[in-house]
PDB file of C-alpha atoms in Angstrom:
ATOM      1  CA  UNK H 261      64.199 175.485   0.924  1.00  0.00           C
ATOM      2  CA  UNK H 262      67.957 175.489   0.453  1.00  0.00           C
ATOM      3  CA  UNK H 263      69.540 172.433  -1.257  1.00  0.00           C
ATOM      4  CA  UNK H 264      72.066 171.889   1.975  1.00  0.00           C
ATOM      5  CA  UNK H 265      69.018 171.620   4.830  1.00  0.00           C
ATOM      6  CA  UNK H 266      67.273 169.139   2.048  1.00  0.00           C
ATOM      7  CA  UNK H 267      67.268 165.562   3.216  1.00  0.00           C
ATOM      8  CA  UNK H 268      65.519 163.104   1.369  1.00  0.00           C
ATOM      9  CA  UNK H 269      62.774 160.632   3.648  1.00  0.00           C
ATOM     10  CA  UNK H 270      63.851 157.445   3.368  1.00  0.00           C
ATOM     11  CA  UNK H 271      60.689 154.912   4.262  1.00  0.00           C
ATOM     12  CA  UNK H 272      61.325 151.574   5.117  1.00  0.00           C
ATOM     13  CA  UNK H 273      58.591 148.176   4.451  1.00  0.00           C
ATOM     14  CA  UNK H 274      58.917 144.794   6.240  1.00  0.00           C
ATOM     15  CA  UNK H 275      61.141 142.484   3.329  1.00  0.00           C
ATOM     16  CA  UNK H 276      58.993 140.146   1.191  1.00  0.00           C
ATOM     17  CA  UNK H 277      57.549 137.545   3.164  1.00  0.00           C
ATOM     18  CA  UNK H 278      59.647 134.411   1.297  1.00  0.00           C
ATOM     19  CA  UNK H 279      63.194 135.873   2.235  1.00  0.00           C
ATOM     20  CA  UNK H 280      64.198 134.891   6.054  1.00  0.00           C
ATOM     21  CA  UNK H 281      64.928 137.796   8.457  1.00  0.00           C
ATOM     22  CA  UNK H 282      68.174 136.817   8.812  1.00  0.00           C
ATOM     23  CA  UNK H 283      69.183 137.378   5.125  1.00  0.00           C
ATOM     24  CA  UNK H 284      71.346 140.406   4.507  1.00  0.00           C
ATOM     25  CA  UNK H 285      69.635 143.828   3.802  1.00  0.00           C
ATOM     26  CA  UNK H 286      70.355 146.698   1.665  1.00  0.00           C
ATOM     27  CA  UNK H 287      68.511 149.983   0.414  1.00  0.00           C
ATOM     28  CA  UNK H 288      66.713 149.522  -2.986  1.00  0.00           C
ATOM     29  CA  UNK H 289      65.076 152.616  -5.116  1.00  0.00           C
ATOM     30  CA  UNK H 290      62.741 154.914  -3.468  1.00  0.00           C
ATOM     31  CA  UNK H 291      63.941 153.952   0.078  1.00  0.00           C
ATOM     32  CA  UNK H 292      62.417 150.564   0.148  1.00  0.00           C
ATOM     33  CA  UNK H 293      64.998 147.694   2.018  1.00  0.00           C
ATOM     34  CA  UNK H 294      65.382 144.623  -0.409  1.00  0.00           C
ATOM     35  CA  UNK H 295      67.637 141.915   0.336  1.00  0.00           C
ATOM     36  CA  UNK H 296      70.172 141.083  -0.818  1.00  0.00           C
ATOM     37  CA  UNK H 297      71.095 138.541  -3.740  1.00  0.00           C
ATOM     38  CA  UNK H 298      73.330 136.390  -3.515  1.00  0.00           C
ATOM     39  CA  UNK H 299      75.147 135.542  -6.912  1.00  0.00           C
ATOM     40  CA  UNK H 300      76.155 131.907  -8.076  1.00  0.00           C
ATOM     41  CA  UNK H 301      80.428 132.234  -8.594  1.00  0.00           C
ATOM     42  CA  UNK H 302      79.721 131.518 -12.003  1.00  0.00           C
ATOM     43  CA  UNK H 303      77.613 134.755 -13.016  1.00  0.00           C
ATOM     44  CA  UNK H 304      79.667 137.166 -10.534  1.00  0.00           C
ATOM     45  CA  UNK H 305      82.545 135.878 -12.911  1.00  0.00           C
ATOM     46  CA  UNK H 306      80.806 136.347 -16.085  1.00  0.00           C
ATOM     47  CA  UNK H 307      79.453 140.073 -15.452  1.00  0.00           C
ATOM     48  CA  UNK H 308      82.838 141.192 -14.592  1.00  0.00           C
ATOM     49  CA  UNK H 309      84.288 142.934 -17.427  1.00  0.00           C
ATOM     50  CA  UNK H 310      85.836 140.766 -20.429  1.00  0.00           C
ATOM     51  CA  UNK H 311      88.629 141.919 -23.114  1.00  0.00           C
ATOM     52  CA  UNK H 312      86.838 141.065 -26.160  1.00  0.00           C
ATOM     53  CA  UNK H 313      87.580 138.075 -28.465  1.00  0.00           C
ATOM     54  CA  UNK H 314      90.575 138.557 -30.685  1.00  0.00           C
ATOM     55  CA  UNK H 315      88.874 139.026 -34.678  1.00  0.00           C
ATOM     56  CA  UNK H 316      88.704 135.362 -35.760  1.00  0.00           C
ATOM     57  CA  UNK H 317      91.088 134.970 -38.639  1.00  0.00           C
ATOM     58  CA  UNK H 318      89.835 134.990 -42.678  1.00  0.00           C
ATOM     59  CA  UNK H 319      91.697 131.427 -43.902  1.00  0.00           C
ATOM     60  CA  UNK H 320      92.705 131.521 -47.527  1.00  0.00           C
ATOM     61  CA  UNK H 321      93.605 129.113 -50.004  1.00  0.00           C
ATOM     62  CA  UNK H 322      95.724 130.573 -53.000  1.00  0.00           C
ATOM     63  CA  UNK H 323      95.239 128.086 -56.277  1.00  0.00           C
ATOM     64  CA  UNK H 324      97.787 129.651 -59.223  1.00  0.00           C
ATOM     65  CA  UNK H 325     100.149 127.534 -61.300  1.00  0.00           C
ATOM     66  CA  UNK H 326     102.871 130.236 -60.918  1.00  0.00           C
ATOM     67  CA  UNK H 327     104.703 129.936 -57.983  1.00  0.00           C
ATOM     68  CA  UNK H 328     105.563 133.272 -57.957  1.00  0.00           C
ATOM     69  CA  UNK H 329     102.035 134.673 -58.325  1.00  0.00           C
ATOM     70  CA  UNK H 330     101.224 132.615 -55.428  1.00  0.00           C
ATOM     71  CA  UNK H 331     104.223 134.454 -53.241  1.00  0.00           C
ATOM     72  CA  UNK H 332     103.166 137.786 -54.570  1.00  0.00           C
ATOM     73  CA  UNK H 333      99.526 137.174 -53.262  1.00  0.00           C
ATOM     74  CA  UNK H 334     100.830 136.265 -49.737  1.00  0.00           C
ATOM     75  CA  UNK H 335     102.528 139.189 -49.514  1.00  0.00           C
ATOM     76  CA  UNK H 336     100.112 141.495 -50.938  1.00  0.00           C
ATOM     77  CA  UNK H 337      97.273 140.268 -48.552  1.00  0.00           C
ATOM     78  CA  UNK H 338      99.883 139.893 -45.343  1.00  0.00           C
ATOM     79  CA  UNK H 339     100.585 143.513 -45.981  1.00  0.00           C
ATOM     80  CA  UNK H 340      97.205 144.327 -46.469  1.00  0.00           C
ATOM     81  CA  UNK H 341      95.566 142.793 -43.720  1.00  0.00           C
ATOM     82  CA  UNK H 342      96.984 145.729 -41.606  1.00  0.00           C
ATOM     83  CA  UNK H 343      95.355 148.281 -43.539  1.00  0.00           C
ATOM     84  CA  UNK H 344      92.250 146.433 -43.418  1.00  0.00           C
ATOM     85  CA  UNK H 345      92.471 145.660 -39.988  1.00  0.00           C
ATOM     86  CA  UNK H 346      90.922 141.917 -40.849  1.00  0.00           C
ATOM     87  CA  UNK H 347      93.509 138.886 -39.596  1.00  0.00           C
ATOM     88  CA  UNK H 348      94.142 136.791 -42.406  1.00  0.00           C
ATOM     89  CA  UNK H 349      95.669 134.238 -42.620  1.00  0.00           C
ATOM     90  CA  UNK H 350      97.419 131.889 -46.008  1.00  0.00           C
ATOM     91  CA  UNK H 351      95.490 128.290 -44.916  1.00  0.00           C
ATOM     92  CA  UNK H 352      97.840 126.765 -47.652  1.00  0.00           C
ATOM     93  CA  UNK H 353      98.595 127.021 -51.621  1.00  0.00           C
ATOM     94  CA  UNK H 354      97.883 124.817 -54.622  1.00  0.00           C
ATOM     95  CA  UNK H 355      99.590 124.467 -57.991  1.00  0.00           C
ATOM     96  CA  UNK H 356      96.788 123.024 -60.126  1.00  0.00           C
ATOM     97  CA  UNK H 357      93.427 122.644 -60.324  1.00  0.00           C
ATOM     98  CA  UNK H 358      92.945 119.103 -58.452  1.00  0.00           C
ATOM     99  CA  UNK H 359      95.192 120.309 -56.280  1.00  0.00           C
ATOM    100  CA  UNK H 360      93.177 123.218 -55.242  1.00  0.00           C
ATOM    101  CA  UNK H 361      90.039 120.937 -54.632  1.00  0.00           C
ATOM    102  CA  UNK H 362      92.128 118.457 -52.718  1.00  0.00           C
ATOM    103  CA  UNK H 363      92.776 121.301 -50.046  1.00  0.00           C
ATOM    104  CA  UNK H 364      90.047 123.032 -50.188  1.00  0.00           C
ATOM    105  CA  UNK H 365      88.649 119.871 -49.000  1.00  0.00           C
ATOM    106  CA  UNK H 366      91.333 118.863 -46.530  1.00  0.00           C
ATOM    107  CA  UNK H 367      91.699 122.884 -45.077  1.00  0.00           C
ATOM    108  CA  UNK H 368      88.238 123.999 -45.685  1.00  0.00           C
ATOM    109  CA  UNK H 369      89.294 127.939 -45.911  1.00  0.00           C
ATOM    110  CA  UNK H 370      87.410 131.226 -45.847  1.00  0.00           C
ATOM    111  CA  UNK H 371      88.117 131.961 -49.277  1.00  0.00           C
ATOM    112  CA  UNK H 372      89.888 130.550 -52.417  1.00  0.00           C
ATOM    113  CA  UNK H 373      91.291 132.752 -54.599  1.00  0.00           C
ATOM    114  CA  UNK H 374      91.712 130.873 -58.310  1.00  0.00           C
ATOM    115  CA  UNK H 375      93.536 130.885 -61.244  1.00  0.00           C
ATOM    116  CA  UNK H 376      91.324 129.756 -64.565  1.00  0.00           C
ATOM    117  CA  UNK H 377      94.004 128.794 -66.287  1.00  0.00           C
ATOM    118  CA  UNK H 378      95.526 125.663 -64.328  1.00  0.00           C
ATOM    119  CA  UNK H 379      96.807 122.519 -65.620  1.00  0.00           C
ATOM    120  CA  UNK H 380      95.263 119.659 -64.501  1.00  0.00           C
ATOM    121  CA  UNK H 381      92.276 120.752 -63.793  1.00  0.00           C
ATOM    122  CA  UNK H 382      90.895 124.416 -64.956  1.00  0.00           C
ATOM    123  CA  UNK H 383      89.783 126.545 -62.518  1.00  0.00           C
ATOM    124  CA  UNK H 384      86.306 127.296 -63.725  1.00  0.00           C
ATOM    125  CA  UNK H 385      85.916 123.006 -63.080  1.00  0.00           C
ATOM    126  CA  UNK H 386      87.524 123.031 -59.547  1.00  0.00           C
ATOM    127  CA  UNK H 387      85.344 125.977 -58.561  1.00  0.00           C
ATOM    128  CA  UNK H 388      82.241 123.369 -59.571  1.00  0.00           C
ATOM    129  CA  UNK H 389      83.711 121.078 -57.769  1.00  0.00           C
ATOM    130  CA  UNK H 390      84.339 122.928 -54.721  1.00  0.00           C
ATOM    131  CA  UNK H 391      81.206 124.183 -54.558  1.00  0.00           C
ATOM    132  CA  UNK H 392      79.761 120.712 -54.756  1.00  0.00           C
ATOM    133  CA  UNK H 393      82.112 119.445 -51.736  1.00  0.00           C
ATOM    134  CA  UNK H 394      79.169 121.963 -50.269  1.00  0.00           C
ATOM    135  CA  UNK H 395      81.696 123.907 -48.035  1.00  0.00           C
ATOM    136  CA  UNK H 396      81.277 126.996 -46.589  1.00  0.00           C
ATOM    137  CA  UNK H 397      84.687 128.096 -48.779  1.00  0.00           C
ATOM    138  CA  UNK H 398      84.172 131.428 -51.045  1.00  0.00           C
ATOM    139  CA  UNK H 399      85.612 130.709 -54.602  1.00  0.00           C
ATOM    140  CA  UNK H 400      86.739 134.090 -56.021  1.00  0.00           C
ATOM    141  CA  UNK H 401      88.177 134.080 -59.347  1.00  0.00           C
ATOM    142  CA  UNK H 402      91.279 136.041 -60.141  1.00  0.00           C
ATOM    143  CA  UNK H 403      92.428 135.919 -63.435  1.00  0.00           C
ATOM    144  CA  UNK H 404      94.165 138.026 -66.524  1.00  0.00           C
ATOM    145  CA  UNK H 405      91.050 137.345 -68.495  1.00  0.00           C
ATOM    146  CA  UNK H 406      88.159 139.778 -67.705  1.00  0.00           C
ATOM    147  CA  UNK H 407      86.257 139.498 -70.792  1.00  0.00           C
ATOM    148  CA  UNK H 408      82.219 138.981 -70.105  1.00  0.00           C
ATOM    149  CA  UNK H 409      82.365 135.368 -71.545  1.00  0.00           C
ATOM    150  CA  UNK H 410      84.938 134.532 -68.471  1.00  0.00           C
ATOM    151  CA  UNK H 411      82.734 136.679 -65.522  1.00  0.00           C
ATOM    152  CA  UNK H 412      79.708 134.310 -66.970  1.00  0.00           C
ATOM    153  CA  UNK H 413      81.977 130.921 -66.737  1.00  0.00           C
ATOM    154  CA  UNK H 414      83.084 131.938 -63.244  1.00  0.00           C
ATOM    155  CA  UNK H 415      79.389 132.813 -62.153  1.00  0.00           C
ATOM    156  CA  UNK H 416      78.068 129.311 -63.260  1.00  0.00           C
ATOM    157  CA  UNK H 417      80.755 127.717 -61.827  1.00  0.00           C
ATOM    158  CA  UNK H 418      79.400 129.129 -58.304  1.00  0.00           C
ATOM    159  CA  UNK H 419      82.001 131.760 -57.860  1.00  0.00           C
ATOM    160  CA  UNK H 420      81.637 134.472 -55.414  1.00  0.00           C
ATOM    161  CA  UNK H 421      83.325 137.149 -57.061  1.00  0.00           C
ATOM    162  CA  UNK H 422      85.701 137.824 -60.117  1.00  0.00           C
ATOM    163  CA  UNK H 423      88.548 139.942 -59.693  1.00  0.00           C
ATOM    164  CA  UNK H 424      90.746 140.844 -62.773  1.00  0.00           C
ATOM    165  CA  UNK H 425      94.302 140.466 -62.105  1.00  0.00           C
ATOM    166  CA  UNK H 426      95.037 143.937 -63.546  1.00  0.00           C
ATOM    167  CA  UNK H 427      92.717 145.557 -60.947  1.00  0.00           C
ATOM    168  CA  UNK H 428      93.813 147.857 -57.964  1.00  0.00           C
ATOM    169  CA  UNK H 429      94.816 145.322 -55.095  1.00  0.00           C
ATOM    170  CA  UNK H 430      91.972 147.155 -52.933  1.00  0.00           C
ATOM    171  CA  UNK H 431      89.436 144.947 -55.141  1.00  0.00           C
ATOM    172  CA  UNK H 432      90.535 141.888 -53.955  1.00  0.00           C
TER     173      UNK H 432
END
């Protein structure tokens, strides 16, 4: 037959027998009537469409004696937070070793990038001593030295990751 003259049969069954007959019909699949459900405000609200969460932000804490270093490091990672498309965000800075364990305690960041060299406190010590404050905080070490015998110092300390100053910013 041609496809304008077809007309599907649409059968109909009595509703279940728990709904009343006075509850609202509508068609269902294969021309059975089913009623119709009616939906709490609460989960007609939540199946509407939603804009997704904004990324949550990556919180760094930026432990160098140089003040300048520390500057250069904000910038570099503002900048490059739009090419990674990651929002981070510069939780705070430290100067010194105790320092960087005294807000890594207080700010409890993401990540803490660290200087070895530190007065104070080294930073291969307030890495240990981070990592015993049992935070969920990232040490990674960033440093001029990048000799074996400093990778192995940074790794028992409980760093995450080494990352030579020298290296292509990407790295970090």
């Amino acid at each position: 037959r041609p496809f304008s003259s077809f007309r599907p049969t649409v059968k109909s069954s009595p509703p279940p027998r728990s709904v009343s007959s006075s509850a609202p019909m509508r068609p269902g699949r294969r021309g059975r009537i089913l009623p119709v459900m009616e939906t709490h405000p609460q989960s007609a609200a939540s199946s509407q469409p939603q804009t997704p969460a904004p990324p949550r932000s990556i919180r760094i804490l930026i432990a160098d004696d140089h003040p300048q270093v520390r500057q250069a490091l904000a910038a570099l990672l503002e900048a490059a937070q739009f090419d990674a498309g990651a929002r981070l965000e510069i939780a705070g800075e430290a100067g010194d070793g105790r320092e960087a364990v005294e807000r890594a305690r207080i700010l409890a960041p993401d990540i803490v990038l660290m200087d070895i060299e530190m007065p104070v406190l080294d930073g291969f010590e307030a890495t240990s001593r981070i990592r015993e404050l049992n935070l969920s905080s990232r040490v990674i070490i960033l440093s001029i030295h990048a000799d074996p015998a400093a990778r192995g110092r940074a790794r028992a300390a409980g760093a995450a990751a080494f990352v030579a100053k020298g290296a292509p910013w990407q790295q970090l």
